[in-house]
Short mmCIF file of C-alpha atoms in Angstrom, two decimals:
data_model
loop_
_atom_site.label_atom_id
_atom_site.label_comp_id
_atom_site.label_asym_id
_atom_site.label_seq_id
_atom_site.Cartn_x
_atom_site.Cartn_y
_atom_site.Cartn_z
CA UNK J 1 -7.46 8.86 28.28
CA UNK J 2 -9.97 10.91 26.60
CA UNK J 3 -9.85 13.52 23.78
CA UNK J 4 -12.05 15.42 21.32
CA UNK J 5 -13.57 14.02 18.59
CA UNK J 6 -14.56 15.08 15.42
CA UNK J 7 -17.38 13.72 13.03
CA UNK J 8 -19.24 15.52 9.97
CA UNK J 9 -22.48 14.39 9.37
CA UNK J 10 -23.23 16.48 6.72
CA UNK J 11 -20.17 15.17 4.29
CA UNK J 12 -20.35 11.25 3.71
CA UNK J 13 -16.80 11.44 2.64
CA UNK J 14 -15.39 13.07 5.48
CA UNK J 15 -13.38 9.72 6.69
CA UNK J 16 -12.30 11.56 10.16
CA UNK J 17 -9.94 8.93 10.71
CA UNK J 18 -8.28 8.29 7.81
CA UNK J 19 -7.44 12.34 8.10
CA UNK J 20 -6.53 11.90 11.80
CA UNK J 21 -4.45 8.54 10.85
CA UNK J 22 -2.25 10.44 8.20
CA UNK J 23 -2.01 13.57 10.24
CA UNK J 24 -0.61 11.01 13.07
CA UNK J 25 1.57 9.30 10.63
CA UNK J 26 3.28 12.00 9.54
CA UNK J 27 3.71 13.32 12.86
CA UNK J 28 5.24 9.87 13.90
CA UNK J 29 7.65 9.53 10.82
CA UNK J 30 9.26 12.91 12.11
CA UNK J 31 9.55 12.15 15.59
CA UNK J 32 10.99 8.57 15.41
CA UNK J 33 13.00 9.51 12.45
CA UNK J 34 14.29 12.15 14.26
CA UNK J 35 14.71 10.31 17.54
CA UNK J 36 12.59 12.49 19.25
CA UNK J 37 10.01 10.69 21.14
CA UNK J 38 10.12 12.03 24.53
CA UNK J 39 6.65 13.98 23.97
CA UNK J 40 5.09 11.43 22.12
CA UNK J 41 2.35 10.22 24.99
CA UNK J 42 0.74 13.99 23.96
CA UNK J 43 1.05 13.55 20.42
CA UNK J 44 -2.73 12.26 19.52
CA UNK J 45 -3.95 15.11 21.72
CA UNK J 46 -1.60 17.41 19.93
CA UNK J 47 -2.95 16.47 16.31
CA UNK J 48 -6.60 16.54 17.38
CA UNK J 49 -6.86 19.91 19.66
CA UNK J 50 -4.48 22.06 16.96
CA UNK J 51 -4.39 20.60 13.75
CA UNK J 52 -7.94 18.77 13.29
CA UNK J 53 -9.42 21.34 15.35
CA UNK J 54 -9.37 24.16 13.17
CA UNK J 55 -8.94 22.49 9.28
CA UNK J 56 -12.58 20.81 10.42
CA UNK J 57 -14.49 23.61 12.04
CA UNK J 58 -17.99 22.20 10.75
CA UNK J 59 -17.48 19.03 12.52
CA UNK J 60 -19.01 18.59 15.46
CA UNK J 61 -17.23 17.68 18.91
CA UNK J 62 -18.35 14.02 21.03
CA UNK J 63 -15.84 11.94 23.11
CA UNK J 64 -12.96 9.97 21.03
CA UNK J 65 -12.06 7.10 23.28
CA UNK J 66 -9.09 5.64 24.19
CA UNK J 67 -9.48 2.46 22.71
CA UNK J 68 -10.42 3.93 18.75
CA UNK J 69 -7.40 5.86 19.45
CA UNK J 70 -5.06 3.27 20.56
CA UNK J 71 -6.10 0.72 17.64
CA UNK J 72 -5.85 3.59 15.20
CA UNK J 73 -2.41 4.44 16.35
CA UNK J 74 -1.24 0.63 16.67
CA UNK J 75 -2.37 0.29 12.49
CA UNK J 76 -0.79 3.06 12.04
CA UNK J 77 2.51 2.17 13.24
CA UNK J 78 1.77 -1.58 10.95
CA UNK J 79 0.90 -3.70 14.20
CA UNK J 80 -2.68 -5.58 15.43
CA UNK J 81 -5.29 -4.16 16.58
CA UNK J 82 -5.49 -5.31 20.06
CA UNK J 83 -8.38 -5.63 23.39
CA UNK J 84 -5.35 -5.00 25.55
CA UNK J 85 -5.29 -0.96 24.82
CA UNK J 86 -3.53 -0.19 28.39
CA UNK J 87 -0.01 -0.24 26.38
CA UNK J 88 1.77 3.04 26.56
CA UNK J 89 2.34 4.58 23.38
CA UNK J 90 5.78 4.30 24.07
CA UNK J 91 5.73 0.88 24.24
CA UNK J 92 3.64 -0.06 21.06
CA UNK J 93 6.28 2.08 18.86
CA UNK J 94 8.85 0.04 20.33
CA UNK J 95 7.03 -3.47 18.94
CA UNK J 96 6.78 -1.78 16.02
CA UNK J 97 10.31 -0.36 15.24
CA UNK J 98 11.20 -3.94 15.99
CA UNK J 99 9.17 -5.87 13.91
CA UNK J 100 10.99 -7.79 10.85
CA UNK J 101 7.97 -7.97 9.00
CA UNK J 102 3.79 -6.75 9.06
CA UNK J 103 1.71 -9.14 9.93
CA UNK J 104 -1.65 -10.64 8.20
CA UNK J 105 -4.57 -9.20 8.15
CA UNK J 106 -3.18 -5.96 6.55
CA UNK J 107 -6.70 -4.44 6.77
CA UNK J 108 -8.09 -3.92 10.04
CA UNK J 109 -11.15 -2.77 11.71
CA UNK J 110 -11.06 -0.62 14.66
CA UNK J 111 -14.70 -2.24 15.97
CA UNK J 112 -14.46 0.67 19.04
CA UNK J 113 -14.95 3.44 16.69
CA UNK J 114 -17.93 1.84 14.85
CA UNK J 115 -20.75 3.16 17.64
CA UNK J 116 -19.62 6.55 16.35
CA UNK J 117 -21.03 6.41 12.97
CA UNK J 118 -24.59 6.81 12.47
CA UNK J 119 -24.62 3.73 9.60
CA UNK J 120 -24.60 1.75 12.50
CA UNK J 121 -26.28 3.75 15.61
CA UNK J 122 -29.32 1.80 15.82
CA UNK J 123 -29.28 -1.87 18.10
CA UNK J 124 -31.27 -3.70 14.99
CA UNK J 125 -29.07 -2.52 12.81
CA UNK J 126 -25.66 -3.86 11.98
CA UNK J 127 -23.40 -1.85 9.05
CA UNK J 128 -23.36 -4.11 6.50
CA UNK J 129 -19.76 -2.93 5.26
CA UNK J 130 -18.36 -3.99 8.36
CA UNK J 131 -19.85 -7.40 8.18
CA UNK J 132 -18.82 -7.87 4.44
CA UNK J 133 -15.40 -7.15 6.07
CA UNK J 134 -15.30 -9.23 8.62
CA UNK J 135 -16.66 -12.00 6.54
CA UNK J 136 -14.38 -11.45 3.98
CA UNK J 137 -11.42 -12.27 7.14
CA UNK J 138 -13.08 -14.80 8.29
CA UNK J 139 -13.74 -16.78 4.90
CA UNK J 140 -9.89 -15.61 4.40
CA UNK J 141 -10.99 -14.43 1.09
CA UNK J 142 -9.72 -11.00 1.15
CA UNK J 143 -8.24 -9.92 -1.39
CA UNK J 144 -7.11 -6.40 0.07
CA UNK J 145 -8.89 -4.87 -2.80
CA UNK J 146 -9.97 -1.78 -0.39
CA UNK J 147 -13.75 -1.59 -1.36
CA UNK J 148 -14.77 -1.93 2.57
CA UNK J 149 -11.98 0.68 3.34
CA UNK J 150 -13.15 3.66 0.45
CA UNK J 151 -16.97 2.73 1.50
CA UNK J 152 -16.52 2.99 5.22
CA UNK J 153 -16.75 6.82 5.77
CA UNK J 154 -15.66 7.14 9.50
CA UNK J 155 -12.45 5.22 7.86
CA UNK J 156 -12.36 2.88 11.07
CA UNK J 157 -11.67 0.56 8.31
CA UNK J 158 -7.56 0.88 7.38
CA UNK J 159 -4.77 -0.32 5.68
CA UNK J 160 -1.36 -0.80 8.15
CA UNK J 161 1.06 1.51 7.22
CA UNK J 162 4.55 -0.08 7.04
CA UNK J 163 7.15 2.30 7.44
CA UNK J 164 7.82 3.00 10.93
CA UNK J 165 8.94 -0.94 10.92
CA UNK J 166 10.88 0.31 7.81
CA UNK J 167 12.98 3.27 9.75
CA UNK J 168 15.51 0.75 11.14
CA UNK J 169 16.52 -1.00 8.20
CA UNK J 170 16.79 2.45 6.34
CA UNK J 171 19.43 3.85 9.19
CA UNK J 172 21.30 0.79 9.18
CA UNK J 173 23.77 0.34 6.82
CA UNK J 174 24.46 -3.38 6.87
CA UNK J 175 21.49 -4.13 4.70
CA UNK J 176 21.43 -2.11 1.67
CA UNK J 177 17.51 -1.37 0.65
CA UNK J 178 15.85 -0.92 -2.89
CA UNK J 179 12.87 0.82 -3.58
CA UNK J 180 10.71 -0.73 -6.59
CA UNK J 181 8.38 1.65 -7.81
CA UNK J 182 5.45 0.61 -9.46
CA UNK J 183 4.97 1.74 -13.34
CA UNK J 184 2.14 4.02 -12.13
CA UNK J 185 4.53 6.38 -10.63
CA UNK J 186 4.84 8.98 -13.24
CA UNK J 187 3.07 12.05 -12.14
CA UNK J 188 2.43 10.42 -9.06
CA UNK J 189 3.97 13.58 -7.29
CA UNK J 190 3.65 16.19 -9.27
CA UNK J 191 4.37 16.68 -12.80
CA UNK J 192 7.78 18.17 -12.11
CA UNK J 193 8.72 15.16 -10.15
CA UNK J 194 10.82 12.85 -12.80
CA UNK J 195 11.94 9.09 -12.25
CA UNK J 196 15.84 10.73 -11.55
CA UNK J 197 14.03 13.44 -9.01
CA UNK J 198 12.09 10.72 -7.33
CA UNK J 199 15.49 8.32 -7.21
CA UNK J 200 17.40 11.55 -5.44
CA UNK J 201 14.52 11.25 -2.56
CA UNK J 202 14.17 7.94 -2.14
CA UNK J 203 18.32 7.86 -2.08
CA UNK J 204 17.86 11.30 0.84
CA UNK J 205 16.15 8.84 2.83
CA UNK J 206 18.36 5.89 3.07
CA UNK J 207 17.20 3.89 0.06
CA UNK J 208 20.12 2.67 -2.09
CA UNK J 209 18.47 2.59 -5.19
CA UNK J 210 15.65 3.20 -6.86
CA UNK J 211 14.65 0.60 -9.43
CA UNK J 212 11.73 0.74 -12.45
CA UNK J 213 9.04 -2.59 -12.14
CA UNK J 214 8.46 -1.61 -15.45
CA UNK J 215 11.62 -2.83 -15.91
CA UNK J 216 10.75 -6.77 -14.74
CA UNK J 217 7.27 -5.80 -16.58
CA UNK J 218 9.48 -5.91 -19.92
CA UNK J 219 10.62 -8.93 -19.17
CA UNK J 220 7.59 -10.44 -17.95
CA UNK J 221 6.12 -9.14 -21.58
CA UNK J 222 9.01 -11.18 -23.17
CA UNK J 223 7.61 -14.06 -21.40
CA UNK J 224 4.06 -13.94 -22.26
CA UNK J 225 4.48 -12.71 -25.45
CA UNK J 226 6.31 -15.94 -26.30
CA UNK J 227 3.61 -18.09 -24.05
CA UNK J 228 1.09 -16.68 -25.95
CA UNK J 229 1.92 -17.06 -29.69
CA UNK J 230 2.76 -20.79 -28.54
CA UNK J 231 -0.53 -20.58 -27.82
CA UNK J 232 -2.52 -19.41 -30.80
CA UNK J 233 -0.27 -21.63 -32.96
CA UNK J 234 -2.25 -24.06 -31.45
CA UNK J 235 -5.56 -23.20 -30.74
CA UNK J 236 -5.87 -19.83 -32.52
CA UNK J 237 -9.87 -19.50 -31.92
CA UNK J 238 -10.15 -20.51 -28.29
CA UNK J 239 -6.88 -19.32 -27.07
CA UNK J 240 -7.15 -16.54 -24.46
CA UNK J 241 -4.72 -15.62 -21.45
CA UNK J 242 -5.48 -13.31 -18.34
CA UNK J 243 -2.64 -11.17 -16.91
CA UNK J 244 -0.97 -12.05 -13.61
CA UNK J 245 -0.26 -8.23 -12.33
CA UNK J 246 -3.19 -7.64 -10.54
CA UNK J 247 -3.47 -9.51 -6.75
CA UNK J 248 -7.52 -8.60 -6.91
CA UNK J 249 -7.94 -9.91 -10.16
CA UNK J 250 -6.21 -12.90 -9.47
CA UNK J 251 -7.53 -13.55 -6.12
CA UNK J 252 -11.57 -13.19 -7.98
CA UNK J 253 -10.51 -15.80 -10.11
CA UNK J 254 -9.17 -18.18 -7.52
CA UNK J 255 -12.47 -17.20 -5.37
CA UNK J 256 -15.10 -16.87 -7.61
CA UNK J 257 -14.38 -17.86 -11.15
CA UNK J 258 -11.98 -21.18 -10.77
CA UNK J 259 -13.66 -22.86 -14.03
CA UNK J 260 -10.84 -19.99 -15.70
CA UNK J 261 -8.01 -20.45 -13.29
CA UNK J 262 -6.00 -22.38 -15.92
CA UNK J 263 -6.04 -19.50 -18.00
CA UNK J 264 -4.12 -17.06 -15.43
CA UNK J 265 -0.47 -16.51 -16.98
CA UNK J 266 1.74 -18.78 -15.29
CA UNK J 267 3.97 -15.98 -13.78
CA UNK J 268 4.86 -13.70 -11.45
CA UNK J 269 3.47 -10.57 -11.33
CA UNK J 270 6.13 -7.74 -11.87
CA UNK J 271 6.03 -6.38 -8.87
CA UNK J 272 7.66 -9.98 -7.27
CA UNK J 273 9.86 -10.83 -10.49
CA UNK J 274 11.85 -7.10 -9.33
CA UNK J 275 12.06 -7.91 -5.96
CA UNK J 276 13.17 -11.81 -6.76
CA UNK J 277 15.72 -10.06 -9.16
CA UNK J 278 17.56 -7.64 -7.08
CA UNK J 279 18.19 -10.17 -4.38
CA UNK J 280 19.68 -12.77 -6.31
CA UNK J 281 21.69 -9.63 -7.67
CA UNK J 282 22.32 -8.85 -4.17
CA UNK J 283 21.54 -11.80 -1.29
CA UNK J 284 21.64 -9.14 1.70
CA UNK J 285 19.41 -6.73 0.28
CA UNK J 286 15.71 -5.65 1.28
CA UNK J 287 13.17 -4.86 -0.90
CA UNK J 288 10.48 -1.56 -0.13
CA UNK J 289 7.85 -1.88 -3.25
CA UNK J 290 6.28 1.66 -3.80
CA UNK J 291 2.77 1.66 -5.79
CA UNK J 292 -0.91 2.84 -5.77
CA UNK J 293 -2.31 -0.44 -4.34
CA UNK J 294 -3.18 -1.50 -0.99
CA UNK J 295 -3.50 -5.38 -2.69
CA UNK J 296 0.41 -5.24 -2.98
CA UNK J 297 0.55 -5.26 0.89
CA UNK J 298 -0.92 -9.04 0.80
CA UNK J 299 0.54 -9.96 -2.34
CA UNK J 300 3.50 -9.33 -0.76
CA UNK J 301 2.79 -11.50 2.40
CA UNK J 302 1.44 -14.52 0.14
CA UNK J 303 3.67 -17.73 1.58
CA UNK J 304 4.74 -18.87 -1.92
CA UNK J 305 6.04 -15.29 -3.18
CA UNK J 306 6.93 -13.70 0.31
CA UNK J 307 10.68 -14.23 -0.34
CA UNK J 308 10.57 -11.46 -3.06
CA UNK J 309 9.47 -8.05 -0.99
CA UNK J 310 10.07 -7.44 2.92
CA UNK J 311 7.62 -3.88 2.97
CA UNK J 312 5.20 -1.85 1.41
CA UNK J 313 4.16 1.65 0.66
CA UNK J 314 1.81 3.35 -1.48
CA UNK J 315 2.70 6.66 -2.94
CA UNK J 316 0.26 8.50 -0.34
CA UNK J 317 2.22 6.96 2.25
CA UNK J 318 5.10 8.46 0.99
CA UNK J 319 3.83 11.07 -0.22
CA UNK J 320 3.07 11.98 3.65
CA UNK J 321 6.94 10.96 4.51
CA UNK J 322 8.22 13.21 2.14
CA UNK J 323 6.06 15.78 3.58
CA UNK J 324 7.18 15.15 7.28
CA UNK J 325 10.98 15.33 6.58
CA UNK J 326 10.69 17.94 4.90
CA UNK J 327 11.72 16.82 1.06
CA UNK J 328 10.85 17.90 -1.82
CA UNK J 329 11.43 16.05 -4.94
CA UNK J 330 10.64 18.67 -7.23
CA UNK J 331 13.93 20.26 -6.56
CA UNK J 332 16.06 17.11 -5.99
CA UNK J 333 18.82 16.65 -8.42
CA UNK J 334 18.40 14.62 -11.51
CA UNK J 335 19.62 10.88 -11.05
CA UNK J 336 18.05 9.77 -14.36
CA UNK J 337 18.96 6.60 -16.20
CA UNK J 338 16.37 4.46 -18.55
CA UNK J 339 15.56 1.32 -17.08
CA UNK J 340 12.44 0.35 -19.26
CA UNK J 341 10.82 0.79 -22.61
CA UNK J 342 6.98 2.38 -22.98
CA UNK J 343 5.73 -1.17 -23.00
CA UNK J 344 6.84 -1.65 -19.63
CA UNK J 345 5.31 1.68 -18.10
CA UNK J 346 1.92 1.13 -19.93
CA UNK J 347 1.29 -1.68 -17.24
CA UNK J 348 -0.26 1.15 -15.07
CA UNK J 349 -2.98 1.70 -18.24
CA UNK J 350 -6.02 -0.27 -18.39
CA UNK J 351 -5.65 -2.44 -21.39
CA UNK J 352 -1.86 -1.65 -20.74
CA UNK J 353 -0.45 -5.26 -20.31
CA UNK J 354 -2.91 -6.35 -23.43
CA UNK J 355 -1.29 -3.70 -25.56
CA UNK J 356 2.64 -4.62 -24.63
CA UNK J 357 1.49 -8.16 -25.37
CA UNK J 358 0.12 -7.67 -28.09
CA UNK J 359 3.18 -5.26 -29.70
CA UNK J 360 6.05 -7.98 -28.60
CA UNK J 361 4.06 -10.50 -30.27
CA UNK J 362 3.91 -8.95 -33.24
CA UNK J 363 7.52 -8.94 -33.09
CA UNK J 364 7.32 -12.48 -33.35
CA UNK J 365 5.10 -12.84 -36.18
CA UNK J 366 4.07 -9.73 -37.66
CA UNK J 367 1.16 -11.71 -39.68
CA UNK J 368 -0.24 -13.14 -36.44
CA UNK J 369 -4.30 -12.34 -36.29
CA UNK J 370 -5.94 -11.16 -33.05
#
């Protein structure tokens, strides 16, 4: 199998095939959504010789071969990149529709695509964002926190994308499923897009609900609030405590800074005390968490917190799955109910967490010093 390929070596952000990925993803929610796969052995060709073709005219044209392609497709569809690339593409959707749950390492490196970009065309030379990646695997230190993905501009670097796994559990109706959206949601898509408009999409496409983490982030506040004024009642001067919410920040610590480890807040982040909560709510429910991180994917996957969230999606993702069925939240019917209070949405802030803190402690003890 061989088809065109694209490359701009005039733009160092051109990422070819993160565009191509997305432009295959959306093309593969429709069809499998749909049921409609009977043409989907053309559908790479389709996307590169139409679509790619003429949005990227300044590119210029070399071979694409059918191993990048077939690795790009399988972390597309949330699987492995795998050496044996003589599977149909028939047949790799089918272990993907199938699968119960995305597998580690959620970042991959499709290695076959590499001797296309000229950071790495010379034999003396390796790319040194590959290695760091690679390492990183190796060392199982990766944190998911994307850096090797944003720098590598071919984008044969990716993130699995885990809805095509997802399609099954949202047609069946045994298992109701929740989306969790993180607190960073608002505006996310579009500022006519409210938290009721965005519930009446996710509902459209076979979520039951739509729940607020800013929700288990007031809780979570509660928690540390409390934690923390226990705290500087006892040691007012040396007393510090770093936030939980953040699977990069905690995973640097762990990695890098363990002196400080004792100083990570002893919970949950949100994201995991939502999931945690609407399954003891409901036993035989799945859990979709929605956010702007890629880290969530392998927070999510962590052995001692994996019970709390089966899949996830960042709002690009869906994003592109609202664009391939067609919805539009903007127009969707209001479904609006308040779930959380400002402290809980100011997560997605920097200094966020620090200011809820801060505000419930006050609560407390409004003489408290800082």
């Amino acid at each position: 199998m061989e088809v065109l390929f694209f490359m701009n070596t005039k733009n160092d952000n051109s990422k070819i095939l993160e565009i191509y990925k997305m432009k295959l993803f959306g093309e593969l929610v429709k069809a499998v959504w749909n049921d409609d796969i009977e043409d989907i052995e053309n559908l790479p060709n389709k996307i590169l010789n139409e679509d790619l073709k003429d949005d990227l005219n300044n590119y210029f044209s070399g071979k694409f071969d059918k191993d990048t392609m077939v690795n790009l497709i399988r972390v597309t569809m949330g699987l492995d990149v795998t050496g044996d690339t003589d599977k149909n593409l028939k047949d790799s959707l089918h272990e993907a529709v199938n699968l119960d749950e995305v597998k580690r390492p959620i970042i991959s490196i499709i290695s076959d695509a590499c001797k296309y970009c000229d950071e790495n065309n010379k034999e003396d030379e390796s790319c040194k964002i590959r290695s760091k990646h690679i390492n990183c695997n190796e060392e199982d230190v990766c944190s998911a926190c994307g850096d090797c993905v944003s720098r590598c501009k071919l984008g044969a670097i990716s993130d699995k994308i885990e809805f095509i796994p997802m399609i099954k559990l949202l047609k069946d109706i045994k298992s109701p499923v929740y989306a969790i959206v993180a607190p960073a949601f608002i505006g996310q898509f579009g500022k006519d897009v409210s938290p009721g408009k965005l519930r009446t999409a996710l509902k459209k496409i076979g979520f039951e609900d739509m729940i607020e983490v800013a929700l288990a982030a007031d809780m979570l506040t509660a928690k540390e609030a409390y934690d923390y004024y226990e705290h500087m009642k006892k040691d007012e001067e040396g007393c510090f405590i770093t936030s939980c919410c953040c699977p990069i920040w905690v995973s640097l610590i762990q990695n890098s800074f363990p002196q400080i480890l004792e100083n990570v807040s002893p919970s949950v982040s949100p994201m995991i005390a939502c999931g945690r909560a609407v399954k003891i709510l409901n036993p035989d429910a799945k859990v979709v968490f929605i956010g702007p991180c890629m880290a969530k994917k392998k927070e999510a996957m962590l052995e001692d917190i994996k019970d709390a969230v089966d899949f996830v999606l960042t709002f690009k993702e869906l994003q592109e799955i609202f664009d391939a069925l067609e919805l539009n939240p903007a127009i969707m019917d209001e479904s609006n109910r308040v779930e959380a209070s400002l402290s809980g949405r100011v997560y997605a802030r920097t200094g966020g967490v620090s200011k809820a803190v801060k505000l419930s402690v006050r609560r407390i003890d409004k003489n408290i010093k800082f």
